[in-house]
Structure formats: C-alpha cells, structure tokens
C-alpha cells in the first residue's frame, strides 16, 4: 500500500535554473555584500519643498557670535521676566501672585531693615543704638509673620472659592506667596500684573 505522506517524484526534482553567462558571473562576484536587486523602477526623490537650501553658510566671526549669544540671553531673560518658569505656571499661582502684588507687604522692607540691624548691632555702637536695632529686628520679624498669616488666609479663601477642585498643595502655595512678599516689587519674577490697591 503506498504511503499517504510520500512525495511525488515531480516534487523532489530541483527547479530548473538557467546557467549564468560569464558576464553575469563576473558582475555577481564584484557586487558588494549588502547589494539588493532593483525593483525595476527608479526610487522617487524627496521633494525639495521645506528642505534647507544647499550651500555653505557663512561662518560668524568672534564678535558676531558673541553679539548673537548676548542677544539670545537677553531674549531668554526678558521672556523669563515676563512669563516666569515652570514653578510659576497655573491659575492658582497667578492668583497668589496677584494677592501679593496688590498690597504693600512688610517683607519688602525686611532685607533693608536687616541691613540696618546688622550695622546697629555692632559692638562699637552705643548701647541705645544696639537696643533700637534689636527692637527694630523684633518688629520686622513680627510684622513679616503677621503679614504672612494674612496673605495665606486670603489665598486660602480665594482658592477655595474659585478653584474648589484644585490639586494644588496649599502649603506650597503659601510658601510661594510668602517668598514673593519678601522680594522687592521691581525684582519679582514674573513681573506684577496688578497695581497696588487693585481688587483681586
């Protein structure tokens, strides 16, 4: 009984291949290793629209490169002064900045007062001056604490009213506002968008 899995003699025969000519054999031996036969059509070229025009660009001199770097730094600084960085983004941060910028804060006088206290606390100063410096230091510290509490309370109230579903951490927001309140108004970044006394 013949086997069901036996192949026919026609299947076992090798496919007939035509012998290569000497020219084809020589071309085959000279081809590179990664050669791929062509598909019978030319590869389409990339369109020239939107591509950088060919040609060498003129090299900048030292003075021109320095001026270009200075211009880019100035533009980046102006943008940062106007928009701020990643930590300044978000409607809650904008609200906190507006709360601080719309009022006069004791913190803006803190560093100036600290310099006066540092000079007045010198041992070469009379006792009366040293006593006044210590009293000024205590008054400044107490004023900053009270001002920070008032700013934090106002921010908490406004954030709960306007952004009830916020995921902003309130402690981080308070610290952000307090650090802004002890910075001189002209040095604040981003620059203030509200004037003193404006409603928030």
Tab-separated table of C-alpha atoms in Angstrom:
chain	number	residue	atom	x	y	z
A	1	UNK	CA	0.000	0.000	0.000
A	2	UNK	CA	1.559	3.310	-0.993
A	3	UNK	CA	2.258	5.772	1.805
A	4	UNK	CA	-0.072	8.708	2.109
A	5	UNK	CA	2.808	11.014	3.047
A	6	UNK	CA	5.113	10.056	0.223
A	7	UNK	CA	6.009	12.919	-2.070
A	8	UNK	CA	5.787	12.621	-5.796
A	9	UNK	CA	8.887	12.417	-7.853
A	10	UNK	CA	7.963	15.724	-9.525
A	11	UNK	CA	8.082	17.500	-6.113
A	12	UNK	CA	11.528	16.104	-5.379
A	13	UNK	CA	13.039	17.417	-8.588
A	14	UNK	CA	15.129	20.555	-8.333
A	15	UNK	CA	13.847	23.613	-10.162
A	16	UNK	CA	15.485	24.155	-13.478
A	17	UNK	CA	17.850	27.093	-13.435
A	18	UNK	CA	19.434	28.634	-16.426
A	19	UNK	CA	23.224	28.667	-16.433
A	20	UNK	CA	24.803	32.061	-15.853
A	21	UNK	CA	26.873	33.639	-18.566
A	22	UNK	CA	30.495	34.624	-17.831
A	23	UNK	CA	29.493	38.331	-17.764
A	24	UNK	CA	26.792	37.665	-15.133
A	25	UNK	CA	29.212	35.603	-13.031
A	26	UNK	CA	31.783	38.425	-13.111
A	27	UNK	CA	29.147	41.011	-12.122
A	28	UNK	CA	27.965	38.774	-9.276
A	29	UNK	CA	31.494	38.481	-7.882
A	30	UNK	CA	32.071	42.265	-7.953
A	31	UNK	CA	28.844	43.194	-6.109
A	32	UNK	CA	29.092	44.498	-2.572
A	33	UNK	CA	27.886	42.441	0.366
A	34	UNK	CA	24.724	44.475	1.072
A	35	UNK	CA	23.567	44.651	-2.524
A	36	UNK	CA	19.830	44.450	-3.145
A	37	UNK	CA	18.492	43.833	-6.637
A	38	UNK	CA	16.494	46.687	-8.110
A	39	UNK	CA	12.710	46.510	-8.303
A	40	UNK	CA	12.554	47.568	-11.921
A	41	UNK	CA	11.719	51.256	-11.207
A	42	UNK	CA	13.601	54.296	-10.044
A	43	UNK	CA	13.351	55.315	-6.390
A	44	UNK	CA	11.341	58.571	-6.124
A	45	UNK	CA	13.334	61.563	-4.933
A	46	UNK	CA	12.391	63.545	-1.816
A	47	UNK	CA	10.522	66.782	-2.676
A	48	UNK	CA	12.620	69.903	-2.394
A	49	UNK	CA	9.919	71.956	-0.648
A	50	UNK	CA	10.667	72.606	3.000
A	51	UNK	CA	14.249	71.442	2.739
A	52	UNK	CA	17.191	73.595	3.743
A	53	UNK	CA	18.716	75.129	0.604
A	54	UNK	CA	22.038	73.671	-0.312
A	55	UNK	CA	25.064	75.855	0.053
A	56	UNK	CA	27.609	76.678	2.691
A	57	UNK	CA	26.570	79.165	5.376
A	58	UNK	CA	28.908	81.982	6.190
A	59	UNK	CA	30.822	81.398	9.402
A	60	UNK	CA	30.330	84.040	12.088
A	61	UNK	CA	33.235	85.994	13.426
A	62	UNK	CA	34.005	86.097	17.153
A	63	UNK	CA	32.319	89.463	17.584
A	64	UNK	CA	29.211	88.375	15.680
A	65	UNK	CA	28.936	85.111	17.643
A	66	UNK	CA	29.337	86.991	20.918
A	67	UNK	CA	26.664	89.520	19.908
A	68	UNK	CA	24.321	86.691	18.880
A	69	UNK	CA	24.798	84.922	22.230
A	70	UNK	CA	24.209	88.179	24.086
A	71	UNK	CA	21.019	88.801	22.116
A	72	UNK	CA	19.696	85.296	22.806
A	73	UNK	CA	20.454	85.621	26.538
A	74	UNK	CA	18.647	88.950	26.639
A	75	UNK	CA	15.609	87.476	24.881
A	76	UNK	CA	15.528	84.473	27.231
A	77	UNK	CA	15.879	86.738	30.272
A	78	UNK	CA	13.075	89.018	29.069
A	79	UNK	CA	10.816	86.029	28.447
A	80	UNK	CA	11.558	84.607	31.908
A	81	UNK	CA	10.939	88.004	33.494
A	82	UNK	CA	7.606	88.228	31.686
A	83	UNK	CA	6.346	84.635	31.881
A	84	UNK	CA	8.358	83.044	34.694
A	85	UNK	CA	9.423	79.429	34.882
A	86	UNK	CA	7.641	76.082	35.377
A	87	UNK	CA	7.063	76.763	39.076
A	88	UNK	CA	5.109	79.938	38.215
A	89	UNK	CA	2.552	78.266	35.974
A	90	UNK	CA	-1.026	77.547	36.897
A	91	UNK	CA	-4.072	79.661	37.752
A	92	UNK	CA	-3.551	79.180	41.492
A	93	UNK	CA	-0.004	80.550	41.289
A	94	UNK	CA	-1.248	83.528	39.285
A	95	UNK	CA	-3.893	84.203	41.921
A	96	UNK	CA	-1.286	84.034	44.703
A	97	UNK	CA	0.962	86.472	42.823
A	98	UNK	CA	-1.916	88.894	42.313
A	99	UNK	CA	-2.805	88.771	46.002
A	100	UNK	CA	0.763	89.656	46.960
A	101	UNK	CA	1.255	92.277	44.233
A	102	UNK	CA	-1.984	94.110	45.019
A	103	UNK	CA	-0.887	95.058	48.542
A	104	UNK	CA	2.021	96.601	50.395
A	105	UNK	CA	3.891	93.983	52.389
A	106	UNK	CA	6.198	94.295	55.371
A	107	UNK	CA	8.503	91.763	53.761
A	108	UNK	CA	9.668	94.262	51.129
A	109	UNK	CA	11.369	96.198	53.947
A	110	UNK	CA	12.754	93.093	55.622
A	111	UNK	CA	16.163	92.952	53.930
A	112	UNK	CA	16.710	96.696	54.188
A	113	UNK	CA	15.809	96.558	57.880
A	114	UNK	CA	18.073	93.554	58.354
A	115	UNK	CA	20.994	95.575	56.988
A	116	UNK	CA	20.248	98.414	59.416
A	117	UNK	CA	20.005	95.922	62.282
A	118	UNK	CA	23.315	94.347	61.288
A	119	UNK	CA	25.073	97.709	61.360
A	120	UNK	CA	23.348	98.866	64.543
A	121	UNK	CA	24.144	95.661	66.422
A	122	UNK	CA	27.870	96.245	66.122
A	123	UNK	CA	29.685	96.327	69.479
A	124	UNK	CA	31.209	99.680	68.548
A	125	UNK	CA	27.748	101.282	68.559
A	126	UNK	CA	26.330	102.908	71.727
A	127	UNK	CA	24.005	100.766	73.830
A	128	UNK	CA	20.994	102.864	72.829
A	129	UNK	CA	21.616	102.168	69.110
A	130	UNK	CA	22.059	98.464	69.765
A	131	UNK	CA	18.814	98.379	71.745
A	132	UNK	CA	16.967	100.189	68.950
A	133	UNK	CA	18.397	97.739	66.416
A	134	UNK	CA	17.185	94.754	68.422
A	135	UNK	CA	13.728	96.317	68.784
A	136	UNK	CA	13.626	97.013	65.040
A	137	UNK	CA	14.612	93.411	64.308
A	138	UNK	CA	11.829	92.093	66.531
A	139	UNK	CA	9.277	94.452	64.964
A	140	UNK	CA	10.288	93.405	61.447
A	141	UNK	CA	10.118	89.697	62.291
A	142	UNK	CA	6.702	90.098	63.947
A	143	UNK	CA	5.426	92.173	61.012
A	144	UNK	CA	6.539	89.546	58.471
A	145	UNK	CA	4.830	86.770	60.462
A	146	UNK	CA	1.556	88.675	60.752
A	147	UNK	CA	1.649	89.701	57.098
A	148	UNK	CA	2.358	86.117	56.007
A	149	UNK	CA	-0.606	84.827	58.005
A	150	UNK	CA	-2.938	87.413	56.456
A	151	UNK	CA	-1.710	86.651	52.927
A	152	UNK	CA	-2.091	82.904	53.473
A	153	UNK	CA	-5.627	83.291	54.803
A	154	UNK	CA	-6.685	85.415	51.838
A	155	UNK	CA	-5.142	82.997	49.360
A	156	UNK	CA	-6.853	80.055	51.037
A	157	UNK	CA	-10.229	81.796	50.869
A	158	UNK	CA	-9.903	82.823	47.219
A	159	UNK	CA	-8.571	79.450	46.062
A	160	UNK	CA	-11.453	77.613	47.731
A	161	UNK	CA	-13.951	79.982	46.111
A	162	UNK	CA	-12.515	79.988	42.583
A	163	UNK	CA	-10.822	76.594	42.355
A	164	UNK	CA	-12.772	74.191	44.596
A	165	UNK	CA	-11.356	71.122	42.808
A	166	UNK	CA	-7.746	72.208	42.745
A	167	UNK	CA	-4.999	69.666	43.353
A	168	UNK	CA	-2.508	72.361	44.343
A	169	UNK	CA	-0.918	71.841	47.751
A	170	UNK	CA	-1.842	74.800	49.907
A	171	UNK	CA	1.378	74.722	51.931
A	172	UNK	CA	3.423	75.049	48.757
A	173	UNK	CA	1.185	77.886	47.595
A	174	UNK	CA	1.573	79.737	50.908
A	175	UNK	CA	5.355	79.416	50.788
A	176	UNK	CA	5.384	80.625	47.178
A	177	UNK	CA	3.372	83.729	48.112
A	178	UNK	CA	5.417	84.480	51.251
A	179	UNK	CA	8.712	84.283	49.371
A	180	UNK	CA	7.300	86.680	46.795
A	181	UNK	CA	6.102	89.048	49.512
A	182	UNK	CA	9.631	89.491	50.924
A	183	UNK	CA	11.056	90.293	47.459
A	184	UNK	CA	11.301	93.867	46.235
A	185	UNK	CA	8.460	94.617	43.837
A	186	UNK	CA	10.772	95.575	40.964
A	187	UNK	CA	12.695	92.300	41.319
A	188	UNK	CA	9.711	89.959	41.328
A	189	UNK	CA	9.501	87.325	38.613
A	190	UNK	CA	7.149	87.132	36.779
A	191	UNK	CA	6.649	90.872	36.880
A	192	UNK	CA	3.482	92.084	38.654
A	193	UNK	CA	0.342	92.264	36.539
A	194	UNK	CA	-1.746	94.239	39.017
A	195	UNK	CA	-1.131	97.617	40.617
A	196	UNK	CA	-1.135	98.351	44.316
A	197	UNK	CA	-4.684	98.534	45.631
A	198	UNK	CA	-6.279	96.724	42.664
A	199	UNK	CA	-9.036	94.251	43.581
A	200	UNK	CA	-8.146	90.600	43.101
